[in-house]
PDB file of C-alpha atoms in Angstrom:
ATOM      1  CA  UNK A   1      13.613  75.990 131.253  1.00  0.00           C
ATOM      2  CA  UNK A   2      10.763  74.024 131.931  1.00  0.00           C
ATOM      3  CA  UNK A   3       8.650  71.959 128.803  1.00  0.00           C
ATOM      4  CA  UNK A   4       6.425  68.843 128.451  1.00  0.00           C
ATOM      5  CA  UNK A   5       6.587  65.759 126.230  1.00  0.00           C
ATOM      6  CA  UNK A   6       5.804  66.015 122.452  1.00  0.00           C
ATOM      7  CA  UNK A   7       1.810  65.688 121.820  1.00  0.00           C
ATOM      8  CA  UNK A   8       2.730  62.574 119.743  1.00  0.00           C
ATOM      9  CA  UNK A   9       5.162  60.922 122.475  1.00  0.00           C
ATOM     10  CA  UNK A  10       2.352  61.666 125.475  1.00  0.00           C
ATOM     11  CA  UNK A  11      -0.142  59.437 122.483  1.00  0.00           C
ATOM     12  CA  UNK A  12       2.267  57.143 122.503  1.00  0.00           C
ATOM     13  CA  UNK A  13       2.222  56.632 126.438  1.00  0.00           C
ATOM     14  CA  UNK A  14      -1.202  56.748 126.705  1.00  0.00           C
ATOM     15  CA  UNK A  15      -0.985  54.084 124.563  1.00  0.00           C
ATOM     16  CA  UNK A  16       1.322  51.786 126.516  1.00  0.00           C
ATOM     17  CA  UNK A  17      -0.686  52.441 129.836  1.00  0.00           C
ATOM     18  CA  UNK A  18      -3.493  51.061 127.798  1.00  0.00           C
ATOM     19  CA  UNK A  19      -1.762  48.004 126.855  1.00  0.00           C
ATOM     20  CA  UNK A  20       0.588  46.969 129.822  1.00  0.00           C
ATOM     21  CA  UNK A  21      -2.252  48.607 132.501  1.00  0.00           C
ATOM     22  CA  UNK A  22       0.875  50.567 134.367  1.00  0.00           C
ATOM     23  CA  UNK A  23       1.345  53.708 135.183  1.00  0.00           C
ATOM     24  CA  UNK A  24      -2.169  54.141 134.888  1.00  0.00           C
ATOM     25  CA  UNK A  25      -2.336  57.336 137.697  1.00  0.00           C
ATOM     26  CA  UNK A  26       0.293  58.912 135.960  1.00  0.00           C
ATOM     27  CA  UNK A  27      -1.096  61.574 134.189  1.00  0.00           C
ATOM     28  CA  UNK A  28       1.579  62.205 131.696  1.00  0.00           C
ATOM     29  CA  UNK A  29       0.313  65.398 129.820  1.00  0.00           C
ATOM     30  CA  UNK A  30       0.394  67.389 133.249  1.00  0.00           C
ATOM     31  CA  UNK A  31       4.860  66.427 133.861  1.00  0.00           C
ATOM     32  CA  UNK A  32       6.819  69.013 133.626  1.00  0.00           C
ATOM     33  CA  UNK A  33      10.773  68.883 132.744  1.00  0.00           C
ATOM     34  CA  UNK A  34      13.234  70.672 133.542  1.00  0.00           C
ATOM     35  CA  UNK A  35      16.314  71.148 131.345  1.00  0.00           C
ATOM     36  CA  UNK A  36      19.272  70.849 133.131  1.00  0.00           C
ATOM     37  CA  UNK A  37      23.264  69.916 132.323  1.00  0.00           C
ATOM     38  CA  UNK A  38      25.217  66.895 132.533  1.00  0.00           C
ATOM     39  CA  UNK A  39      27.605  68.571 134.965  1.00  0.00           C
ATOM     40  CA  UNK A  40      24.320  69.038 137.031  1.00  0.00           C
ATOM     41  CA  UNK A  41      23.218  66.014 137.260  1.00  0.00           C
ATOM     42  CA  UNK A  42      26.771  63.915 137.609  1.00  0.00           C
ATOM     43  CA  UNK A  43      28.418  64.052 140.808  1.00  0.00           C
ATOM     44  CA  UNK A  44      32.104  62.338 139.820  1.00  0.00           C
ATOM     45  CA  UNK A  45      33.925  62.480 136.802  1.00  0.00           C
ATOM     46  CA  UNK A  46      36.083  59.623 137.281  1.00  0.00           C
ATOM     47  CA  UNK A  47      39.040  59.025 134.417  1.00  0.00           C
ATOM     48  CA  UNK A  48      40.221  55.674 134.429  1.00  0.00           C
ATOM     49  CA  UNK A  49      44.497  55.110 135.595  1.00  0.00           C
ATOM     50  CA  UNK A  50      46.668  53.864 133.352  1.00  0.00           C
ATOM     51  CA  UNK A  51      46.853  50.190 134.730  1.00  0.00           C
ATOM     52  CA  UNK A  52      49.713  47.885 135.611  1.00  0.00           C
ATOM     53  CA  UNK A  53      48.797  44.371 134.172  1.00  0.00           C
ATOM     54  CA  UNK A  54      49.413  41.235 135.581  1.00  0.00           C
ATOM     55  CA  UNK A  55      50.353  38.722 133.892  1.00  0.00           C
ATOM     56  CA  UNK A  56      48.621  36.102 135.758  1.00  0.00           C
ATOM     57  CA  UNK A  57      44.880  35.885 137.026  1.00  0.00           C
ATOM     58  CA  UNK A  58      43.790  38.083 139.897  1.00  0.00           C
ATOM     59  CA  UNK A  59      40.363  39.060 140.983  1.00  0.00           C
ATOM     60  CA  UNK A  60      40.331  42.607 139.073  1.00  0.00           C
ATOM     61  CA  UNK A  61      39.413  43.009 135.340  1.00  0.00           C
ATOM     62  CA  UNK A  62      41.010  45.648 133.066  1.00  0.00           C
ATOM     63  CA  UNK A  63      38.013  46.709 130.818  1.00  0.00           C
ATOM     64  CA  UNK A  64      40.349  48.755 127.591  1.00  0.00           C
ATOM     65  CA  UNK A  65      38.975  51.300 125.373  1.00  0.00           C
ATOM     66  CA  UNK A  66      38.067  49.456 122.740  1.00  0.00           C
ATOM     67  CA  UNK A  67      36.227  46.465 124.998  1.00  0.00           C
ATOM     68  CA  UNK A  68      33.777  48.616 126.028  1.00  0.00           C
ATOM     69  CA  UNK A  69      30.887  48.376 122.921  1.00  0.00           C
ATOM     70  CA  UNK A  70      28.664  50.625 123.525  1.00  0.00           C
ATOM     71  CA  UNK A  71      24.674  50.962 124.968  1.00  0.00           C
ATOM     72  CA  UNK A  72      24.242  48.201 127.846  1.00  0.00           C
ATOM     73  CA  UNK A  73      26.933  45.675 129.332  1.00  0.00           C
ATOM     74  CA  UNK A  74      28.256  45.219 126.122  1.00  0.00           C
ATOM     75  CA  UNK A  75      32.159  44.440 126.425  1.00  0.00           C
ATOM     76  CA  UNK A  76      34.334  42.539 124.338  1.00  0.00           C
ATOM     77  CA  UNK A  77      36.393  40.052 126.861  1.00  0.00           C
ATOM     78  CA  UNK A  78      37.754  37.974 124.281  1.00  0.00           C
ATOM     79  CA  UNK A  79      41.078  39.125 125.656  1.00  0.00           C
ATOM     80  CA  UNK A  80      40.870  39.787 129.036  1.00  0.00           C
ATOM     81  CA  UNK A  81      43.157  41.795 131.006  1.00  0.00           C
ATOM     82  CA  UNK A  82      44.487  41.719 134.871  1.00  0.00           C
ATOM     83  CA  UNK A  83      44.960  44.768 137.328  1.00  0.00           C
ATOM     84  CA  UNK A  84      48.432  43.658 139.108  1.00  0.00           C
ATOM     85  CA  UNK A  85      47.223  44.781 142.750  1.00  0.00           C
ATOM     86  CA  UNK A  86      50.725  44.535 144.045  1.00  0.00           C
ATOM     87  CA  UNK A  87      51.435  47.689 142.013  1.00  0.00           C
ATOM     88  CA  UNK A  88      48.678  49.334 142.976  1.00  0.00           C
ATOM     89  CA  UNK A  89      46.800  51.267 145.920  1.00  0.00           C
ATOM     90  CA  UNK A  90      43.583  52.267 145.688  1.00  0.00           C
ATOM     91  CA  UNK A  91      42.192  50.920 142.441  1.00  0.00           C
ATOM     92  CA  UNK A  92      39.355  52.993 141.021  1.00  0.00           C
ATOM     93  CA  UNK A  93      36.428  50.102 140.966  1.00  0.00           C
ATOM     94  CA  UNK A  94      33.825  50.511 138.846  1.00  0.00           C
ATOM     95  CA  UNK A  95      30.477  50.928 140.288  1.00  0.00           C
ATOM     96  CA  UNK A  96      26.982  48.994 138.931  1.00  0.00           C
ATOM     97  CA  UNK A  97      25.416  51.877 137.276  1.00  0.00           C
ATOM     98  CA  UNK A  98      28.561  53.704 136.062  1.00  0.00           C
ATOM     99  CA  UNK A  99      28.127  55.386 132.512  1.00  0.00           C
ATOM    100  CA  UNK A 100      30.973  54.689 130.561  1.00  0.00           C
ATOM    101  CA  UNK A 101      32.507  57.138 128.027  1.00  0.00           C
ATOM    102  CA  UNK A 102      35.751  56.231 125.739  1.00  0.00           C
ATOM    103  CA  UNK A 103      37.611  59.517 125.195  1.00  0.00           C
ATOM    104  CA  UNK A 104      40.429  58.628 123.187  1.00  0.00           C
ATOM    105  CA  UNK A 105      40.165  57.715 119.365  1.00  0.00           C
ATOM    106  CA  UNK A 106      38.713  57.891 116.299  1.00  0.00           C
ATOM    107  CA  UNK A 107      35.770  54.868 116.009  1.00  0.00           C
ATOM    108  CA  UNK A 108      36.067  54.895 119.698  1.00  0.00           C
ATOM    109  CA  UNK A 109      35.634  57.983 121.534  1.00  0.00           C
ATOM    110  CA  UNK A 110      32.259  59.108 122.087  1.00  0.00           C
ATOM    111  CA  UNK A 111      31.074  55.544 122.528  1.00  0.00           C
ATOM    112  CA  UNK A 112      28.817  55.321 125.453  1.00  0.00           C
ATOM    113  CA  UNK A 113      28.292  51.851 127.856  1.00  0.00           C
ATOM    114  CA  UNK A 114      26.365  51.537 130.525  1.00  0.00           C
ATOM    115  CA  UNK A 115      27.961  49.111 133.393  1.00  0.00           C
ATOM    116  CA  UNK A 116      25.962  46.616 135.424  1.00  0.00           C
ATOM    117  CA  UNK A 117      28.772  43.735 136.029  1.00  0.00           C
ATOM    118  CA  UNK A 118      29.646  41.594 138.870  1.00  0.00           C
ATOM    119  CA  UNK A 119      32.966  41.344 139.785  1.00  0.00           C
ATOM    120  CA  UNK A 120      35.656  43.805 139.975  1.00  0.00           C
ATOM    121  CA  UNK A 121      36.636  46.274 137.403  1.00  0.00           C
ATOM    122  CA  UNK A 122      38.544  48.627 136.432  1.00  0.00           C
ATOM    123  CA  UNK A 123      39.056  50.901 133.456  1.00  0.00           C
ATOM    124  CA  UNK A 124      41.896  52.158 131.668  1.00  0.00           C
ATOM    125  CA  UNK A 125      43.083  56.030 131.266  1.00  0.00           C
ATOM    126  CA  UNK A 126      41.118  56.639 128.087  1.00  0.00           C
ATOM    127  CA  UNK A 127      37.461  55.968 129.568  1.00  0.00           C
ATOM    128  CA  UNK A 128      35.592  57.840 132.171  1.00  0.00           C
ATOM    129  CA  UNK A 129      33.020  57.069 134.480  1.00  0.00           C
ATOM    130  CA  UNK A 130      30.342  59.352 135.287  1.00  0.00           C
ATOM    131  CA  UNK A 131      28.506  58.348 138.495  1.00  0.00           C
ATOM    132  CA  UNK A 132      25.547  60.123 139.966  1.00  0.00           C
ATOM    133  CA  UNK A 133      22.815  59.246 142.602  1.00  0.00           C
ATOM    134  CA  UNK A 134      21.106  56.337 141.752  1.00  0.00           C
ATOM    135  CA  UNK A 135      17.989  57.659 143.990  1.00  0.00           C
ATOM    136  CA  UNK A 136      17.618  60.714 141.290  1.00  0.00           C
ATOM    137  CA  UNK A 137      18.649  59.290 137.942  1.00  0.00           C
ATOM    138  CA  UNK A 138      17.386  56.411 136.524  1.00  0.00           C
ATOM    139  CA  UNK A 139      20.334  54.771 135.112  1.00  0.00           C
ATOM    140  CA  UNK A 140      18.659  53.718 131.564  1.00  0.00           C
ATOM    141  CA  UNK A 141      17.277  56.826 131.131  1.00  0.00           C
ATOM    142  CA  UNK A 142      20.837  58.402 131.327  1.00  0.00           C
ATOM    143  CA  UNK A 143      21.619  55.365 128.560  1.00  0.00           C
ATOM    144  CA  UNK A 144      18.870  56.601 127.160  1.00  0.00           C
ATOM    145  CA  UNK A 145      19.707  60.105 126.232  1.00  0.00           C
ATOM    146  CA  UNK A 146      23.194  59.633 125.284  1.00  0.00           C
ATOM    147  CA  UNK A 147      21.768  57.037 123.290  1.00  0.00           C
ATOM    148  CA  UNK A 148      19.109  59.533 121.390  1.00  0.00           C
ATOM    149  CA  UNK A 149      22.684  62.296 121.762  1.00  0.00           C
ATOM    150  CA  UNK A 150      24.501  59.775 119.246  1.00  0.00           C
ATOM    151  CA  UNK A 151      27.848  58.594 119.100  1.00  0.00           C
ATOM    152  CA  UNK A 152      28.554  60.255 116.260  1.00  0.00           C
ATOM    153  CA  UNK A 153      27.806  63.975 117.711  1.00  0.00           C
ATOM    154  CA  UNK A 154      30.219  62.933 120.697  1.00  0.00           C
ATOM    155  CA  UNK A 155      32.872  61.722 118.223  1.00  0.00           C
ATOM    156  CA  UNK A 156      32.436  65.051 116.706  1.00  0.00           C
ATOM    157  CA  UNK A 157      33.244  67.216 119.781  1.00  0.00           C
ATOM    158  CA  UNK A 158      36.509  65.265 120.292  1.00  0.00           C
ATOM    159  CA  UNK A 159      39.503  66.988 119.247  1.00  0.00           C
ATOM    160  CA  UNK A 160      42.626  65.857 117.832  1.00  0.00           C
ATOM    161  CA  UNK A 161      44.278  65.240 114.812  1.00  0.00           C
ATOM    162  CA  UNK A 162      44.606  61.566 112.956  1.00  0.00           C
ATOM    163  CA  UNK A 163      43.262  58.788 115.051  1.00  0.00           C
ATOM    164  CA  UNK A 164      44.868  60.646 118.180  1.00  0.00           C
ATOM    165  CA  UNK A 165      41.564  62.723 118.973  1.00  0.00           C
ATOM    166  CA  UNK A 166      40.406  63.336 122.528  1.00  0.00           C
ATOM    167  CA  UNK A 167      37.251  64.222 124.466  1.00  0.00           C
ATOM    168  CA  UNK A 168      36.996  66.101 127.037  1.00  0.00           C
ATOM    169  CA  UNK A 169      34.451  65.987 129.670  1.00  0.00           C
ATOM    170  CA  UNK A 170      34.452  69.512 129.786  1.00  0.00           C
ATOM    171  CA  UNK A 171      32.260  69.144 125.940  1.00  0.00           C
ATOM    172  CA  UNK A 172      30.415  67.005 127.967  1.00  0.00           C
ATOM    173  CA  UNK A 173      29.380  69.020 131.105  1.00  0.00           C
ATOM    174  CA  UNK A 174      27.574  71.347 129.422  1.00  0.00           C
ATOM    175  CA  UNK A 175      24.877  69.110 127.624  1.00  0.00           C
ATOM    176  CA  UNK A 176      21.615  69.622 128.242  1.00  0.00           C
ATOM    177  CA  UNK A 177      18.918  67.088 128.989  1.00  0.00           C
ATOM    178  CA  UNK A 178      15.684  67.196 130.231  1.00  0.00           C
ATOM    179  CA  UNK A 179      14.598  65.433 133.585  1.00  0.00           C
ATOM    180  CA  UNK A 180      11.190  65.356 135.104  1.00  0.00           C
ATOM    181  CA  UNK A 181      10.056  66.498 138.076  1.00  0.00           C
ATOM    182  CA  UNK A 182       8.327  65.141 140.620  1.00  0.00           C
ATOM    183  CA  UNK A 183       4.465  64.692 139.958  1.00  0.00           C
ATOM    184  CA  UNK A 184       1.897  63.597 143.367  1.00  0.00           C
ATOM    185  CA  UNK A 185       3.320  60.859 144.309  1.00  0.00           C
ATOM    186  CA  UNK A 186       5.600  60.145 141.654  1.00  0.00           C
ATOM    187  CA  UNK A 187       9.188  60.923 142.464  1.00  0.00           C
ATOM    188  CA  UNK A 188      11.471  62.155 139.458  1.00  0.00           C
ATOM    189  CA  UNK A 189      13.316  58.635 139.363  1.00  0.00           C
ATOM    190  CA  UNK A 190       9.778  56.813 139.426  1.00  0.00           C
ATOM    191  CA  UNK A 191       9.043  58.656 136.585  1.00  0.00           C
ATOM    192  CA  UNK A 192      12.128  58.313 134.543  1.00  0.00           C
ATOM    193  CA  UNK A 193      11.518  54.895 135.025  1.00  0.00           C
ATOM    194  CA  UNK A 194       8.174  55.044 133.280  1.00  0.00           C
ATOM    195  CA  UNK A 195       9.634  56.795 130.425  1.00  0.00           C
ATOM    196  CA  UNK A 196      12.318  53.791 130.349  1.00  0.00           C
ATOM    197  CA  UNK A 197       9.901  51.145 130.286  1.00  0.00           C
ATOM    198  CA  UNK A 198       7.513  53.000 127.877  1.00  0.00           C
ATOM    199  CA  UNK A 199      10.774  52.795 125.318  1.00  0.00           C
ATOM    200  CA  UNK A 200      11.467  49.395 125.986  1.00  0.00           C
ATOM    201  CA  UNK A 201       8.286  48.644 125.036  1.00  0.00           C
ATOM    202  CA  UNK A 202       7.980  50.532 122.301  1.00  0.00           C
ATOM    203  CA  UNK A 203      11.481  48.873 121.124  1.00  0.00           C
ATOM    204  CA  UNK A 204      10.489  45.602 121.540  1.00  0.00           C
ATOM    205  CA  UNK A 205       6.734  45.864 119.693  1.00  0.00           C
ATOM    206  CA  UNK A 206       9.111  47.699 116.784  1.00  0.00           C
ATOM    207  CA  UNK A 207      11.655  44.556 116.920  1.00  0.00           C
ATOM    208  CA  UNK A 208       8.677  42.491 116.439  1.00  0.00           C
ATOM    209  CA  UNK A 209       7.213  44.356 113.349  1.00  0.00           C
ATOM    210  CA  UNK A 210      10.961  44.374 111.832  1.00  0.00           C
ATOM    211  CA  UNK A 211      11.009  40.813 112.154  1.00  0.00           C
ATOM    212  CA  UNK A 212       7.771  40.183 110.700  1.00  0.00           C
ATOM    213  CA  UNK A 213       8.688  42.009 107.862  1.00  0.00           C
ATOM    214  CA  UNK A 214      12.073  39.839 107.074  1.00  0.00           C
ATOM    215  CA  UNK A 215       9.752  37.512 107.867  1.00  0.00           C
ATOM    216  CA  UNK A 216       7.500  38.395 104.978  1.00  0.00           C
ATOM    217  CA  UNK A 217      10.170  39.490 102.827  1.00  0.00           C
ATOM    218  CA  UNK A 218      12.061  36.141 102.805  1.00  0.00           C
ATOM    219  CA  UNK A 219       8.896  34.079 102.092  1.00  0.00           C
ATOM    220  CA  UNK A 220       7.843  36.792  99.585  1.00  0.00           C
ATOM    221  CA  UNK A 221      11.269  36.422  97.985  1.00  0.00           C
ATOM    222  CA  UNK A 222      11.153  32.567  97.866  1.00  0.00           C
ATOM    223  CA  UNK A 223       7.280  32.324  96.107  1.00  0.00           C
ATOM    224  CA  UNK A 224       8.866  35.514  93.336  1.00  0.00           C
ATOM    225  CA  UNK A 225      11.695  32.856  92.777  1.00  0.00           C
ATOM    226  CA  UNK A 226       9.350  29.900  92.341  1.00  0.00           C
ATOM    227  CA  UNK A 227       6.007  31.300  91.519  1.00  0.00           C
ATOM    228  CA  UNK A 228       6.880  31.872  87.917  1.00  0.00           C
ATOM    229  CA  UNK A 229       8.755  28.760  87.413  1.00  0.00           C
ATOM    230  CA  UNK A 230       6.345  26.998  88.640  1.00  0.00           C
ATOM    231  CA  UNK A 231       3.630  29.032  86.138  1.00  0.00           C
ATOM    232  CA  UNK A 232       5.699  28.327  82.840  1.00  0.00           C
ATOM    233  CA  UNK A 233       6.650  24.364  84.051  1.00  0.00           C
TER     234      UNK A 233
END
């Protein structure tokens, strides 16, 4: 199936070309997307091993479920775990890029991260990493939609009883999301790009209003605590 942006979303750009003076040739009314699956647009589905630790310092990182924290290279290394090499063959590195899903329980699986570390890594047997060709798919704008997906839906298509609940990349294959295509000279990745940076920048001009406001809000809340004190003094 093949659609275009919300009328209030291409506004929205038209605005930020405006403002930042990019993308200015980009005609965003006139892209077209195509929806298309998951399983479509990720190449490897690659589960994590169950890892043999080390108990002293090598040069490979264990990242465990519950250190990976969600959106982008967020991990909690607070405890940080070795691969023992000896023990092991081929070790399934991570790749910069790598979309991170934790598939095993409850308060954990569904969350997504998106990896861009230096170093070596590995992850454990309850995440997975979807790779895909970094020339097609913008790797934010992968972040992106599983981001605007939500944790909670993911959570949701786990199965399982108790804490013990499991998802399967086979709930996962058949989501659909929409990717552009290619528009004069704009590639599908160039644009994807352009819809990434036209979020960021929407997301940071909101940041900047919220703090305002607790800005306002705090001062607002110090003159109502002082103002009629100060009246009746």
């Amino acid at each position: 199936m093949i659609g275009t942006l919300d009328s209030q979303v291409i506004e929205k750009f038209k605005e930020f070309q405006k403002k930042t003076d990019k993308y200015t040739d980009l005609n965003i009314e006139e892209v077209k997307f195509k929806k298309t699956t998951i399983d479509a647009v990720i190449d490897n589905f690659i589960k994590g091993s169950t890892p043999k630790y080390s108990s002293t310092t090598t040069n490979t990182i264990v990242i465990k479920s519950g250190q990976a924290r969600g959106n982008y290279n967020e991990f909690n290394f607070s405890k940080t775990a070795y691969l023992d090499l000896s023990k092991v063959k081929s070790p399934k590195y991570l790749q910069n890029g790598d979309i991170l899903i934790n598939t095993t329980g409850v308060g954990t699986a569904g969350r997504v991260t998106l990896f861009d570390l230096d170093g070596n890594y590995v992850s454990d047997s309850h995440i997975t990493a979807l790779r895909y060709e970094k020339s097609k798919y913008n790797q934010f704008y992968l972040l992106y939609f599983f981001i605007n997906f939500g944790f909670k839906k993911l959570e949701s298509m786990a199965e399982g009883s108790g804490g013990q609940i499991e998802l399967s990349m086979e709930k996962v294959k058949p989501l659909i999301i929409p990717i552009p295509q290619d528009y004069n000279k704009y590639k599908s990745v160039d644009i994807q790009k352009a819809i990434v940076d036209f979020l960021d920048y929407s997301f940071n001009n909101i940041e900047k209003i919220r703090k305002n406001i607790d800005k306002h809000n705090s001062i607002i809340s110090r003159l109502t605590k002082s103002l009629i004190p100060s009246v009746f003094k």
